[in-house]
Every structure is written in C-alpha cells, then in structure tokens.
XYZ file of C-alpha atoms in Angstrom:
688
model
C 32.208 38.959 -0.680
C 31.817 35.576 -2.442
C 28.420 33.985 -2.161
C 28.193 30.112 -2.094
C 24.730 28.647 -2.832
C 24.074 25.034 -1.917
C 20.885 22.921 -2.194
C 20.334 22.434 1.539
C 21.417 24.047 4.753
C 23.327 20.957 5.880
C 25.664 21.224 2.832
C 26.062 24.995 3.301
C 27.208 24.480 6.880
C 29.555 21.598 6.007
C 31.219 23.493 3.169
C 31.669 26.600 5.361
C 33.301 24.491 8.104
C 35.719 22.883 5.643
C 36.706 26.022 3.681
C 36.738 28.205 6.822
C 38.834 25.707 8.743
C 36.229 25.624 11.455
C 36.213 29.405 11.992
C 32.613 30.008 10.964
C 30.069 32.523 12.199
C 26.445 31.374 11.911
C 23.917 34.118 11.218
C 20.440 34.314 9.534
C 18.275 36.405 7.185
C 14.485 35.989 7.618
C 15.178 32.964 9.862
C 17.135 31.377 6.993
C 20.634 30.362 8.299
C 23.838 31.302 6.491
C 27.491 30.958 7.389
C 30.222 33.571 7.211
C 33.908 32.693 7.022
C 37.224 33.865 5.539
C 39.746 31.894 3.495
C 43.496 31.970 4.013
C 43.823 35.248 2.129
C 41.223 36.999 4.298
C 38.550 37.069 1.609
C 35.018 36.910 3.059
C 32.558 34.177 2.055
C 28.902 33.596 2.780
C 27.495 30.097 2.377
C 23.693 29.762 2.214
C 21.532 26.687 1.673
C 18.245 26.525 -0.208
C 15.381 24.121 0.410
C 15.597 22.267 -2.882
C 13.523 24.016 -5.585
C 12.672 27.508 -4.480
C 10.632 28.192 -7.599
C 7.414 26.314 -8.225
C 6.314 25.456 -11.762
C 2.577 25.887 -12.191
C -0.223 27.023 -14.489
C -1.450 30.642 -14.338
C -4.411 31.283 -12.006
C -6.951 31.304 -14.813
C -6.431 27.512 -15.178
C -6.993 26.667 -11.512
C -10.745 25.797 -11.619
C -10.979 22.161 -12.715
C -14.657 22.403 -13.604
C -14.370 25.553 -15.754
C -11.246 24.682 -17.696
C -11.302 21.955 -20.414
C -8.253 19.700 -19.597
C -7.160 19.862 -23.252
C -6.362 23.573 -22.766
C -3.614 22.635 -20.301
C -1.586 20.904 -23.041
C -0.494 24.061 -24.847
C -0.903 26.595 -22.012
C 2.085 28.630 -20.935
C 3.650 27.675 -17.597
C 4.877 30.083 -14.962
C 7.259 29.909 -12.009
C 6.613 31.461 -8.657
C 8.566 31.414 -5.399
C 7.694 28.359 -3.297
C 9.810 29.493 -0.316
C 9.679 33.257 -0.166
C 11.822 33.574 2.950
C 14.621 31.627 1.201
C 14.310 33.792 -1.934
C 14.462 36.957 0.233
C 17.548 35.740 2.081
C 19.239 34.683 -1.144
C 18.628 38.019 -2.837
C 19.722 39.999 0.236
C 23.004 38.126 0.248
C 23.362 38.527 -3.535
C 23.125 42.332 -3.277
C 26.259 42.350 -1.123
C 28.216 39.806 -3.212
C 30.880 40.407 -5.814
C 31.120 36.773 -6.893
C 28.712 33.805 -6.775
C 29.545 30.066 -6.708
C 26.792 27.581 -7.366
C 27.452 24.496 -5.300
C 24.181 22.505 -5.621
C 24.172 18.789 -6.234
C 25.741 17.882 -9.548
C 22.941 16.287 -11.612
C 20.112 17.609 -13.808
C 17.959 18.506 -10.826
C 20.820 20.151 -8.962
C 21.937 22.143 -11.991
C 18.354 23.379 -12.493
C 18.064 24.397 -8.811
C 21.390 26.199 -9.208
C 20.239 27.998 -12.361
C 17.004 29.083 -10.697
C 18.985 30.407 -7.702
C 21.364 32.227 -10.046
C 18.466 33.886 -11.915
C 16.959 35.134 -8.623
C 20.403 36.396 -7.495
C 20.852 38.277 -10.777
C 17.522 40.026 -10.307
C 18.918 41.506 -7.063
C 22.459 42.125 -8.447
C 22.854 42.016 -12.250
C 26.607 42.677 -11.924
C 27.069 39.097 -10.704
C 26.411 37.852 -14.282
C 30.103 38.238 -15.140
C 31.297 36.514 -12.007
C 29.545 33.130 -11.867
C 31.293 29.816 -11.134
C 30.180 26.255 -10.456
C 31.674 23.928 -7.831
C 31.098 20.200 -8.562
C 31.759 17.544 -5.973
C 30.696 13.980 -5.133
C 31.307 13.904 -1.412
C 31.294 16.377 1.437
C 34.859 15.622 2.437
C 37.585 18.184 3.005
C 39.678 17.009 0.073
C 36.766 16.862 -2.345
C 35.388 20.260 -1.330
C 38.680 22.051 -1.453
C 39.399 20.549 -4.859
C 35.923 21.579 -6.149
C 36.332 25.157 -5.019
C 39.908 25.408 -6.289
C 38.895 24.067 -9.712
C 35.523 25.661 -10.336
C 33.845 25.305 -13.756
C 30.991 26.907 -15.633
C 27.339 26.229 -14.877
C 25.886 23.848 -17.477
C 22.762 25.536 -18.874
C 21.986 22.538 -21.178
C 22.086 20.170 -18.191
C 19.743 22.477 -16.261
C 17.433 22.735 -19.261
C 17.239 18.928 -19.416
C 15.971 19.011 -15.852
C 13.625 21.868 -16.781
C 12.248 19.906 -19.730
C 11.421 16.984 -17.423
C 9.693 19.394 -15.004
C 7.642 20.929 -17.817
C 6.636 17.613 -19.392
C 5.758 15.942 -16.099
C 3.489 18.897 -15.096
C 1.764 19.063 -18.495
C 1.113 15.319 -18.716
C 0.227 14.931 -15.051
C -2.103 17.909 -14.818
C -3.880 17.189 -18.140
C -4.400 13.442 -17.619
C -5.228 13.731 -13.891
C -7.882 16.366 -14.501
C -9.401 14.449 -17.420
C -9.659 11.131 -15.617
C -10.826 12.729 -12.384
C -13.594 14.710 -14.127
C -14.629 11.740 -16.252
C -15.062 9.595 -13.167
C -16.444 12.408 -10.935
C -13.553 12.015 -8.503
C -12.674 15.573 -7.415
C -11.201 17.173 -4.316
C -9.119 14.815 -2.200
C -10.580 11.805 -4.099
C -8.872 12.780 -7.411
C -7.229 10.068 -9.553
C -3.666 10.867 -10.619
C -2.224 9.767 -13.934
C 1.369 10.388 -15.001
C 3.844 10.006 -17.828
C 6.089 7.688 -15.737
C 3.648 6.689 -13.004
C 1.190 4.920 -15.338
C 3.697 2.708 -17.261
C 5.219 1.747 -13.887
C 1.767 0.798 -12.556
C 1.287 -1.295 -15.703
C 4.322 -3.419 -14.828
C 2.763 -4.212 -11.457
C -0.711 -4.840 -12.860
C 0.588 -7.108 -15.651
C 2.274 -9.325 -13.081
C -0.903 -9.447 -10.966
C -3.099 -10.395 -13.963
C -0.576 -13.054 -14.854
C -0.946 -14.430 -11.273
C -4.747 -14.372 -11.551
C -4.763 -16.134 -14.907
C -2.374 -18.794 -13.577
C -3.939 -22.273 -13.434
C -2.160 -24.495 -10.849
C -1.101 -27.882 -12.113
C -0.876 -30.789 -9.615
C 2.295 -32.820 -9.400
C 3.808 -35.358 -7.065
C 7.295 -35.691 -5.517
C 8.876 -38.719 -3.855
C 11.337 -38.347 -0.952
C 13.439 -40.980 0.774
C 14.697 -40.664 4.376
C 18.034 -42.606 4.498
C 20.639 -43.514 7.038
C 24.401 -44.031 6.590
C 27.502 -43.915 8.752
C 27.893 -40.074 8.406
C 24.292 -39.647 9.635
C 20.705 -39.400 8.380
C 19.840 -37.543 5.174
C 17.014 -37.122 2.662
C 17.154 -37.738 -1.108
C 14.457 -37.032 -3.739
C 13.409 -38.968 -6.821
C 15.253 -37.841 -9.995
C 11.847 -37.279 -11.614
C 11.490 -34.016 -9.795
C 7.771 -33.631 -10.652
C 5.563 -36.588 -11.539
C 2.690 -35.245 -13.647
C 0.846 -38.589 -13.361
C -0.173 -39.805 -9.915
C -0.258 -43.430 -11.001
C 3.339 -43.355 -12.195
C 4.348 -41.703 -8.928
C 2.643 -44.387 -6.859
C 4.285 -47.143 -8.911
C 7.745 -45.665 -8.315
C 6.859 -45.194 -4.644
C 5.907 -48.850 -4.278
C 9.231 -50.000 -5.759
C 11.296 -47.747 -3.513
C 9.327 -48.701 -0.382
C 9.949 -52.393 -1.113
C 13.688 -51.870 -0.774
C 15.514 -52.094 2.546
C 18.766 -50.538 1.250
C 19.884 -48.160 -1.448
C 23.114 -48.023 -3.437
C 25.309 -44.974 -4.144
C 25.784 -44.982 -7.896
C 27.729 -41.739 -8.275
C 29.389 -38.866 -6.360
C 30.341 -35.660 -8.156
C 31.681 -32.328 -6.835
C 32.605 -29.163 -8.754
C 34.116 -25.852 -7.635
C 33.052 -22.459 -8.840
C 34.488 -18.981 -8.395
C 32.078 -16.239 -7.247
C 33.518 -12.861 -8.352
C 33.059 -9.810 -6.111
C 29.977 -7.743 -6.688
C 30.257 -4.445 -8.645
C 30.275 -1.115 -6.803
C 26.922 0.350 -5.760
C 25.051 2.698 -8.077
C 21.629 4.037 -7.074
C 19.682 1.132 -8.500
C 21.792 -1.676 -7.009
C 22.050 0.211 -3.712
C 18.244 0.583 -3.519
C 17.681 -3.064 -4.288
C 20.145 -4.111 -1.537
C 18.561 -1.671 0.963
C 15.004 -2.918 0.220
C 16.234 -6.453 0.899
C 17.009 -5.236 4.439
C 13.355 -4.209 4.886
C 13.471 -0.503 3.934
C 11.071 0.926 1.384
C 12.724 2.317 -1.745
C 11.803 5.891 -0.744
C 13.221 5.494 2.759
C 16.350 3.825 1.471
C 17.102 6.814 -0.803
C 16.249 9.275 1.944
C 18.611 7.586 4.416
C 21.415 7.584 1.866
C 20.888 11.300 1.226
C 21.023 11.991 4.959
C 24.336 10.113 5.233
C 25.751 12.009 2.226
C 24.764 15.416 3.684
C 26.323 14.370 7.007
C 29.572 13.566 5.219
C 29.580 9.804 5.717
C 29.020 8.459 2.154
C 29.457 9.826 -1.329
C 26.671 11.275 -3.526
C 24.015 8.527 -3.701
C 22.482 9.481 -7.077
C 24.717 7.872 -9.692
C 24.530 5.369 -12.548
C 28.240 4.611 -12.335
C 29.504 1.132 -11.348
C 33.216 1.740 -12.050
C 35.513 3.508 -9.567
C 37.507 6.331 -11.296
C 41.276 5.870 -11.165
C 41.555 9.044 -9.140
C 39.549 7.597 -6.240
C 41.899 7.016 -3.316
C 40.954 3.436 -2.426
C 43.648 3.122 0.277
C 42.646 6.451 1.792
C 39.053 5.211 2.114
C 40.327 1.976 3.687
C 42.353 4.126 6.104
C 39.130 5.789 7.172
C 37.372 2.439 7.608
C 40.203 1.172 9.799
C 38.748 3.567 12.452
C 35.585 1.471 12.523
C 35.577 -1.059 15.375
C 33.482 -3.544 13.366
C 35.372 -3.121 10.077
C 38.937 -2.431 11.242
C 40.250 -5.951 10.707
C 38.835 -6.172 7.189
C 40.201 -2.745 6.215
C 43.601 -3.504 7.683
C 43.744 -6.804 5.810
C 43.043 -5.062 2.462
C 45.536 -2.308 3.282
C 48.302 -4.844 3.664
C 47.986 -5.833 0.034
C 50.355 -4.256 -2.473
C 47.831 -3.536 -5.217
C 44.076 -3.149 -5.022
C 42.043 -4.360 -7.997
C 38.377 -3.263 -7.512
C 35.562 -5.043 -9.325
C 33.865 -3.218 -12.195
C 30.222 -3.065 -13.259
C 28.795 -2.630 -16.744
C 27.973 1.090 -16.411
C 30.642 3.727 -16.483
C 29.856 7.429 -16.307
C 31.864 10.543 -15.565
C 29.468 12.578 -13.441
C 29.801 10.834 -10.033
C 31.692 7.798 -8.818
C 29.788 4.790 -7.431
C 28.548 5.053 -3.845
C 31.289 4.567 -1.283
C 31.949 5.428 2.405
C 33.882 8.603 3.064
C 33.964 8.710 6.857
C 33.126 6.601 9.937
C 30.259 7.886 12.151
C 30.745 8.022 15.858
C 28.310 6.365 18.252
C 25.348 8.701 18.679
C 25.969 10.629 15.465
C 23.409 8.675 13.486
C 20.350 6.525 14.315
C 19.945 2.747 13.993
C 18.492 2.823 10.479
C 21.278 5.075 9.240
C 23.860 2.740 10.837
C 22.406 -0.201 8.897
C 22.657 1.729 5.634
C 26.177 3.008 6.393
C 27.365 -0.556 7.132
C 25.710 -1.774 3.882
C 27.602 0.866 1.869
C 30.909 0.346 3.727
C 30.778 -3.461 3.447
C 29.916 -3.269 -0.235
C 32.997 -1.078 -0.782
C 35.137 -3.654 1.040
C 33.574 -6.482 -1.029
C 34.508 -4.744 -4.312
C 38.155 -4.918 -3.260
C 38.044 -8.558 -2.045
C 39.035 -11.818 -3.696
C 36.631 -14.115 -5.452
C 34.846 -16.556 -3.157
C 35.006 -20.244 -4.009
C 31.968 -22.504 -3.667
C 31.711 -26.271 -3.958
C 28.546 -27.857 -5.291
C 28.011 -31.617 -5.119
C 25.557 -34.281 -6.174
C 25.060 -37.862 -5.018
C 23.091 -40.338 -7.178
C 21.447 -43.324 -5.630
C 19.328 -46.308 -6.694
C 16.560 -47.482 -4.369
C 14.438 -50.463 -5.554
C 15.464 -49.817 -9.146
C 14.329 -46.165 -8.885
C 16.860 -43.247 -9.348
C 17.277 -40.813 -6.454
C 19.623 -37.922 -5.866
C 20.565 -35.175 -3.435
C 22.634 -32.019 -3.921
C 24.357 -29.475 -1.718
C 26.759 -26.586 -1.723
C 29.148 -24.884 0.621
C 31.644 -22.064 0.655
C 35.255 -23.245 0.531
C 36.942 -19.836 0.474
C 34.995 -16.869 1.761
C 36.858 -14.148 -0.195
C 34.633 -11.073 -0.456
C 31.794 -12.805 1.387
C 33.751 -12.316 4.598
C 33.141 -8.564 4.226
C 29.669 -8.649 2.702
C 27.398 -11.292 4.312
C 24.098 -9.877 2.999
C 21.933 -12.469 1.354
C 24.499 -15.242 1.863
C 22.772 -18.608 1.981
C 23.716 -21.228 4.594
C 25.982 -24.076 3.634
C 24.009 -27.175 2.638
C 26.607 -29.901 2.984
C 26.148 -33.423 1.704
C 26.981 -36.575 3.659
C 30.417 -38.027 2.985
C 29.501 -41.060 0.828
C 31.383 -43.081 -1.757
C 30.292 -44.711 -4.932
C 29.272 -48.328 -4.317
C 28.341 -47.659 -0.653
C 25.008 -49.004 0.656
C 22.608 -46.876 2.743
C 19.601 -47.892 4.845
C 16.064 -46.967 3.762
C 14.202 -45.524 6.739
C 11.114 -44.083 5.040
C 9.866 -43.286 1.518
C 7.006 -40.780 1.166
C 4.851 -39.221 -1.566
C 4.003 -35.513 -1.432
C 1.236 -33.871 -3.428
C 1.919 -30.307 -4.562
C 0.815 -27.651 -7.075
C 2.687 -25.303 -9.377
C 2.758 -21.770 -8.038
C 2.021 -18.474 -9.809
C 4.891 -16.001 -10.448
C 5.738 -13.981 -7.381
C 4.875 -10.328 -6.950
C 7.679 -7.847 -7.378
C 9.547 -6.388 -4.403
C 10.335 -2.652 -4.502
C 13.993 -3.301 -5.335
C 13.112 -5.507 -8.291
C 10.632 -2.890 -9.519
C 13.325 -0.221 -9.422
C 15.413 -2.513 -11.610
C 12.543 -3.040 -14.050
C 11.941 0.727 -14.246
C 15.566 1.225 -15.169
C 15.456 -1.533 -17.784
C 12.299 -0.007 -19.367
C 13.676 3.561 -19.331
C 11.077 4.719 -16.777
C 12.132 7.648 -14.613
C 15.695 8.332 -13.485
C 17.951 7.298 -10.589
C 16.693 10.367 -8.708
C 12.937 9.844 -9.316
C 12.150 6.113 -9.389
C 11.722 5.678 -5.624
C 9.384 8.690 -5.434
C 7.250 7.344 -8.326
C 6.697 4.124 -6.378
C 5.855 6.102 -3.277
C 3.297 8.122 -5.230
C 1.578 4.891 -6.406
C 1.298 3.897 -2.741
C 0.064 7.334 -1.685
C -2.597 7.386 -4.434
C -3.950 3.973 -3.346
C -3.006 2.247 -6.623
C -0.693 -0.292 -4.889
C -0.318 -1.762 -1.418
C 1.936 -4.050 0.625
C 5.404 -5.441 -0.001
C 5.882 -7.373 -2.278
C 3.811 -4.879 -4.309
C 0.178 -5.713 -5.001
C -2.121 -3.456 -7.118
C -5.521 -2.427 -5.765
C -8.620 -2.966 -7.859
C -8.556 0.791 -8.635
C -5.024 0.428 -9.905
C -5.912 -2.626 -12.029
C -8.986 -0.947 -13.528
C -6.967 2.217 -14.278
C -4.453 0.236 -16.339
C -7.134 -1.892 -17.991
C -8.976 1.260 -19.024
C -5.881 3.121 -20.291
C -4.513 0.052 -22.011
C -7.784 -0.541 -23.847
C -8.727 2.994 -24.771
C -5.532 5.144 -24.588
C -2.523 2.808 -24.592
C -0.139 5.558 -25.611
C -0.159 6.590 -21.927
C 0.912 3.178 -20.550
C 3.552 2.252 -23.138
C 7.052 2.314 -21.606
C 8.725 3.043 -24.981
C 6.918 6.402 -25.162
C 8.283 7.701 -21.876
C 11.680 5.991 -22.473
C 12.033 7.951 -25.724
C 11.371 11.159 -23.885
C 14.104 10.213 -21.341
C 16.556 9.787 -24.234
C 15.630 13.158 -25.693
C 16.131 14.798 -22.297
C 19.645 13.326 -22.224
C 20.165 14.846 -25.715
C 19.235 18.264 -24.305
C 22.033 17.918 -21.709
C 24.446 17.241 -24.579
C 23.141 20.180 -26.634
C 21.903 17.887 -29.412
C 18.359 19.256 -29.223
C 16.649 22.158 -27.497
C 14.377 22.031 -24.471
C 11.624 23.747 -26.494
C 11.705 21.072 -29.204
C 11.405 18.222 -26.705
C 8.552 19.859 -24.818
C 6.669 20.510 -28.073
C 7.099 16.906 -29.190
C 5.772 15.793 -25.851
C 2.739 18.104 -26.219
C 2.012 16.554 -29.627
C 2.098 13.056 -28.150
C -0.239 14.170 -25.364
C -2.703 15.533 -27.931
C -2.745 12.059 -29.496
C -3.379 10.436 -26.112
C -6.114 12.960 -25.351
C -7.953 12.115 -28.586
C -7.863 8.439 -27.691
C -9.483 9.202 -24.309
C -12.106 11.494 -25.763
C -13.175 8.921 -28.346
C -13.840 6.410 -25.565
C -14.748 8.609 -22.591
C -17.719 6.667 -21.218
C -16.142 3.232 -21.547
C -12.850 4.520 -20.079
C -14.590 6.071 -17.046
C -16.886 3.068 -16.564
C -13.954 0.655 -16.346
C -12.184 2.779 -13.749
C -15.282 3.303 -11.604
C -15.819 -0.441 -11.538
C -12.442 -0.869 -9.841
C -13.094 1.935 -7.461
C -16.316 0.248 -6.348
C -14.443 -3.006 -5.810
C -11.948 -1.246 -3.499
C -14.844 -0.022 -1.368
C -15.607 -3.588 -0.301
C -13.891 -4.303 3.002
C -14.985 -7.876 3.788
C -17.921 -10.089 4.768
C -20.591 -8.950 7.206
C -20.279 -11.066 10.383
C -24.088 -10.957 10.804
C -25.455 -11.908 7.389
C -22.429 -12.848 5.234
C -23.019 -10.189 2.554
C -20.379 -7.649 1.640
C -19.490 -4.656 3.864
C -18.884 -1.510 1.865
C -17.473 2.007 2.505
C -20.424 4.418 2.281
C -20.636 8.223 2.489
C -23.760 9.632 4.139
C -25.708 11.956 1.902
C -26.923 13.908 4.950
C -23.772 14.276 7.087
C -21.153 13.636 4.309
C -19.360 11.361 6.783
C -18.212 7.943 5.735
C -18.855 4.647 7.450
C -18.949 0.914 6.723
C -22.388 -0.502 5.966
C -23.786 -3.842 4.854
C -25.002 -4.398 1.299
C -27.875 -6.383 2.860
C -29.501 -3.135 4.111
C -32.332 -2.679 5.028
C -32.641 -6.367 6.025
C -29.210 -6.091 7.690
C -28.394 -2.814 9.512
C -24.818 -3.602 10.507
C -22.599 -0.488 10.444
C -19.169 0.539 11.698
C -17.618 3.997 12.130
C -14.557 4.979 10.104
C -11.726 7.548 10.432
C -12.846 10.619 8.468
C -9.385 11.462 7.168
C -7.156 9.536 4.828
C -7.819 6.870 2.179
C -9.442 3.605 3.252
C -8.139 0.394 1.698
C -9.308 -3.192 2.316
C -6.654 -5.570 3.629
C -8.650 -8.746 2.933
C -7.676 -9.798 6.456
C -9.857 -10.453 9.541
C -9.082 -9.468 13.074
C -7.784 -12.467 15.100
C -9.507 -11.114 18.199
C -13.086 -10.533 17.006
C -13.204 -11.777 13.415
C -14.230 -8.435 11.879
C -12.591 -7.143 8.709
C -9.406 -5.049 8.992
C -8.746 -1.943 6.915
C -5.662 0.130 6.127
C -5.763 3.948 6.489
C -3.443 6.040 4.354
C -2.714 9.642 5.399
C -0.309 11.853 3.482
C 2.943 12.287 5.367
C 2.174 9.492 7.850
C 2.805 5.774 7.861
C -0.176 3.633 6.800
C -1.874 1.954 9.728
C -4.158 -1.102 10.008
C -7.144 -1.349 12.315
C -10.135 -3.549 13.016
C -13.362 -1.805 12.026
C -15.241 -3.013 15.107
C -15.023 -0.193 17.753
C -15.710 -2.734 20.529
C -12.869 -5.039 19.510
C -10.508 -5.986 22.404
C -7.628 -4.587 20.331
C -9.080 -1.063 20.901
C -8.989 -1.314 24.711
C -5.407 -0.039 25.041
C -6.160 2.893 22.685
C -9.298 3.774 24.644
C -7.395 3.660 27.932
C -4.628 5.979 26.655
C -7.200 8.368 25.262
C -9.099 8.451 28.530
C -5.899 9.097 30.472
C -4.974 11.893 28.059
C -8.415 13.534 28.380
C -8.277 13.135 32.184
C -4.857 14.821 32.338
C -6.132 17.803 30.320
C-alpha cells in the first residue's frame, strides 16, 4: 500500500478523488478520516490529511514557570517537540505500519516541507523500512492535470527547505518567549494580561507607530483656494485659480476681488493628451492581499478565504512571490474553464478568439509556484458570498493580465478671469482594454466641457475657501503588507497573521490601522532602550539567512546560533535600562485604561480592577467626590474607542476576545441601545 500524506483533510480527499477516478472509500482511524482507492494497475493507496503542524515546538517543562525562570535562560535552552494532535499522530503511524511506500504531498513551501518532514519522521518511527521508499509530490493547484502530473513525476523531499522553515520556528519561539517574558515580568503583566514582543511583530508595530507619531507631530498650515463657477454653451462647470494654495490670505483676497469684478472669462488654452495604461501584473500573495483588503476584508481573512478556495480546487496555491506566468501554464485552458462562468463567459470567449495571448509580467519571477490564477468555476451554492467575491477578484485579475492596454485621455483648460489665471482638468477612458475585465478601483470619468481657445464664458460666482494642510494618512492593512515585504519583515505566508497578532494583543485597532497608547509606549521604550529589537534590518537579515539554508549555503544550526547571539545583545540592552523601559510601557498601559469623560463631573473614566472581588469595572477618577461607576464584561481585553454613544452620550468601548470578532458597546447598562439585548436575553431565559 502507498501512503499519501497531505497537510489537510480537504486536500487528502481531493487527491484521492482525482487519482482514484472517483472510486474512493472513506474510512477513519481514531476519528481521523482517510481515503482508500486503487490506481489503474490495481495498486492500493491511502490518502490521509494532517491538521497543519502535528508537532509542537516548546521548551521543556522545567522552563514553564515564568516567575522561577530567568528569561535569559530561554535564549540558549534546548527546544523539544511534542505531538500537538495525538489522534492525528496515531492515525498516521497506524497507516504507516501497513505502508510499503510513502508520498509526502503537503503544500510546497518552507512550512509545508517542514510539516511533511515532521510527518515522515513520525511515520518512520512506526515503520523504519519506509526510509528507502520516500517520494515528494509537488503541485500548485488541486486540479486533475496538476495532481496527476505531480504524482507521475515525484521528486525528493527537500530537507534544506524544511530546515529553513524549522530555523524560523526555532528563532521565533526563542525571541518571542524570551522577550515576552522579560517585558511582562518587568511591567508586572502576567497571566492573560501578558505583553507579547516578537522578532517580526515589533518592527512591524514600529512602522505603524512611526506613522502615528508623524501625524501627531504634524502642524497644520492654513491656506486659501479660489474657485469660479462658470457657464458656457456646453453647460455649467467650475474652475480653480492656478495658484492652487495661497499661503497669504491678503494675496488671496486681492485675486478674489479681481476675479469677482469680471462678468466674463476667456479660454486661453485647451490641451489634451492620451496615455496608455498597461494591464496589471498577475497576482502574487502581496498584491492579492492588497486588492482584497481594498474590498473590505482584513488581511488575515483575505488569506484564509484564498486558502479555502485553493483547497476546494477553485484557485491555484495562494502563497507565492511570483508575478510571471510560466510558459507551461495553459492560458487557453484556463479561459476555457472561465467560459463556463455566466458573468465572465463573454470576456473569456473574447480572449479565446485571439490567435496569441501575451500576458503581462511583474518584476518578481520565481520557480516554486505560479502567480495566483483561477482553476475552476464554482457552482451556485458551492461557496459563500465572501468566497464568491474573492474568486471573482482572482478570475478577473487573470483576465486583465491577458487584456490590451487601456487608453485614457487627460485634458486641461486654461482661462483668464479679471486678469487672474484659472484652470480645470479632467480625464476619461477612451479604450477600456483590460479595465473591461477588472473594474476594481476604477475612477469615474471626469470629462471637461467642450470649449475652444478664444471662447468667452460667463462668470456666475467666485468664492474663497479656507483650508488646512492634512497629516499623512494612516496605513491600510494592504499597504502595511506591502511595507512589510519592502522591509523584509515576515514572509508571504506569515505577514497577515503578524498583523492579526498585533490586533489580538491590543497594540493596534481599527482600519486604517491606528496604534493604541500601549503599542506606542512599547515601541518608544524598545526604540530608546533596546533598539536592536525594533530595527527591520536585523530581522530582514535573518530572513535572508533562512533563504540561504533552503539553498544549502548555511546550516540551520549556524543561523539559530547567530540569532541567539543577537538576542543576548538585545537582552543586555534591556537589562541595563530595566526600570526606565518598564516605566515607559506602563505609562502607555495606563493611558489605554482611560475610556472617556465622566458625564457627571467631566473627569476621566478609567478601567479599574477591584482588590476585593478582582472584578473590573469603569470608575471615575474624581472618586470619592464622584462615585460614578459602570459594569464591564469580565472576559476579553477592553479598549477605548474615543467615541460617545449617540443615544445616551456615554463613552463606548471595544471588547476583544480571542477567536471572536471585536465588538463595540456603550458602557451605560441603562442605555436604550441595550433594550434589544435585554429583551432577547429575557426571552431566552424564559424559554429555558
């Protein structure tokens, strides 16, 4: 019997259905499903799916007590692996005992290769004879052609690639555990209130904090703009003064007076230019994530939805840096599939009628996986609404990469009104090209009136507007993913989860992303007293070294030891400034406990924990003169929103619970917004 090991049950089932031509028998060991089938020659196969990593990397038990173990000891301590899913391990080993061959068919990247190597080691414990009969199946899509090709042309498991993934695992645990324990102990934040610090997490948080501090330091500068409402035969339109921003109000008012004194204006120039807009490059993970977040999905959810579509066999592997289709990719075959889509059929048929397809190319070309592309068309009911949105995004991007350049026309009209120069501009799409397939983010046409040089226009109204310069905007999640890539922070497979961790830990909130006071104080403290931890170049260098492991240029042990040496340096920095470091962080934590102004006395309301009952509540800083209090949920992290309830005027808070969506609520239990909740609760209690 040949044993096939995949990363997840969905992939195991799909592969069995393809290779077994639909004649598959579903069974289970220890409630873990597996699939039995035979190939054309009658040879028996068993396909079993894991649950991602089935071994957990951790410290030995003697290091588990945070109070008794000096965090520095964690830097050089040996790490151990233990089963994280015992039932899966038992099922895998039982199947391995009966196998004569084993084929590792986990996802093809560092993480997948490591999961495959871990599974192989467990299988060999049960059946050492398998060591001479190990193969690796690599594929980029769960399609019949791709899977058959992968299992016909198996290769060897790449131990260096797996060790690169293992090095990351080691380094992230060593850095995360050491720094998290040190900072949490220094600030007396233990238990569920611990403060996490990480090798990639902290430099990423720094990017967010730096932008926020830039916004806070921004000093708005007043300026003035002049607009003229005009009328001509084509219709009314508005022009602005060529001095886009008057820095001096007196100069603006002088120009305003001249323009207002005129009854007509004169067209002094009309100019139009055409520009080609080339098709966008194919999606890799970063560009896909940015596009999906623009549709309103979080980065973490965008990646999860893409993975679901991949496992269901509707798109290719979504973790890739590649932006160039390989020559072997059957572009016309993919278009043939898309012609079965009701919404995309006309576009696919149009492209199929062309003799030669010339896809666009991005700047990054790799050989592990192709860019993300659609491989099949879902049927109604097969996937949910969110998955449909993502599938259409991927499918339309693929179509766009095969389309023609779009052509836009931009124009400008110059006018003179009372001796003052005015202008207006506009743009429109002349030829849609690829935009017909990919409408996302397309701006509306802003056409100019049809005027000729020397033509007169009527002055209807001239106005002066007072404005201020604005601070730089906060980053959206998609833009942050791009910045992480540019700074060498994380990988295509981890960046979205790093952002999610910052949300879960209460260091950031909202979209666009805003740091909390705790997040700001954490970066201020680390930047001032242990800046090795927050420097992107440090973690980027480690990323490069992990790539070198995959190419056998350096060993896993060497990279991990270098990382430990760096961590010792960072630890010394923290130790030399322990009190100041902790004090800065605690200051931010205290700021985040403020939820808003007390409606009774105007002083600050703060999250307080009762010394007697250990329960938390909101109380006024004016106590004992002001005894205003509000109850709080006892689970989850509490964050201020700096918003007031429109119904009662009380502050609103956000509650963060692991594994659940954050939710906002008014702190006043008697607020009218709570009536519906109270009614539902009463009905539920009455029914029981």
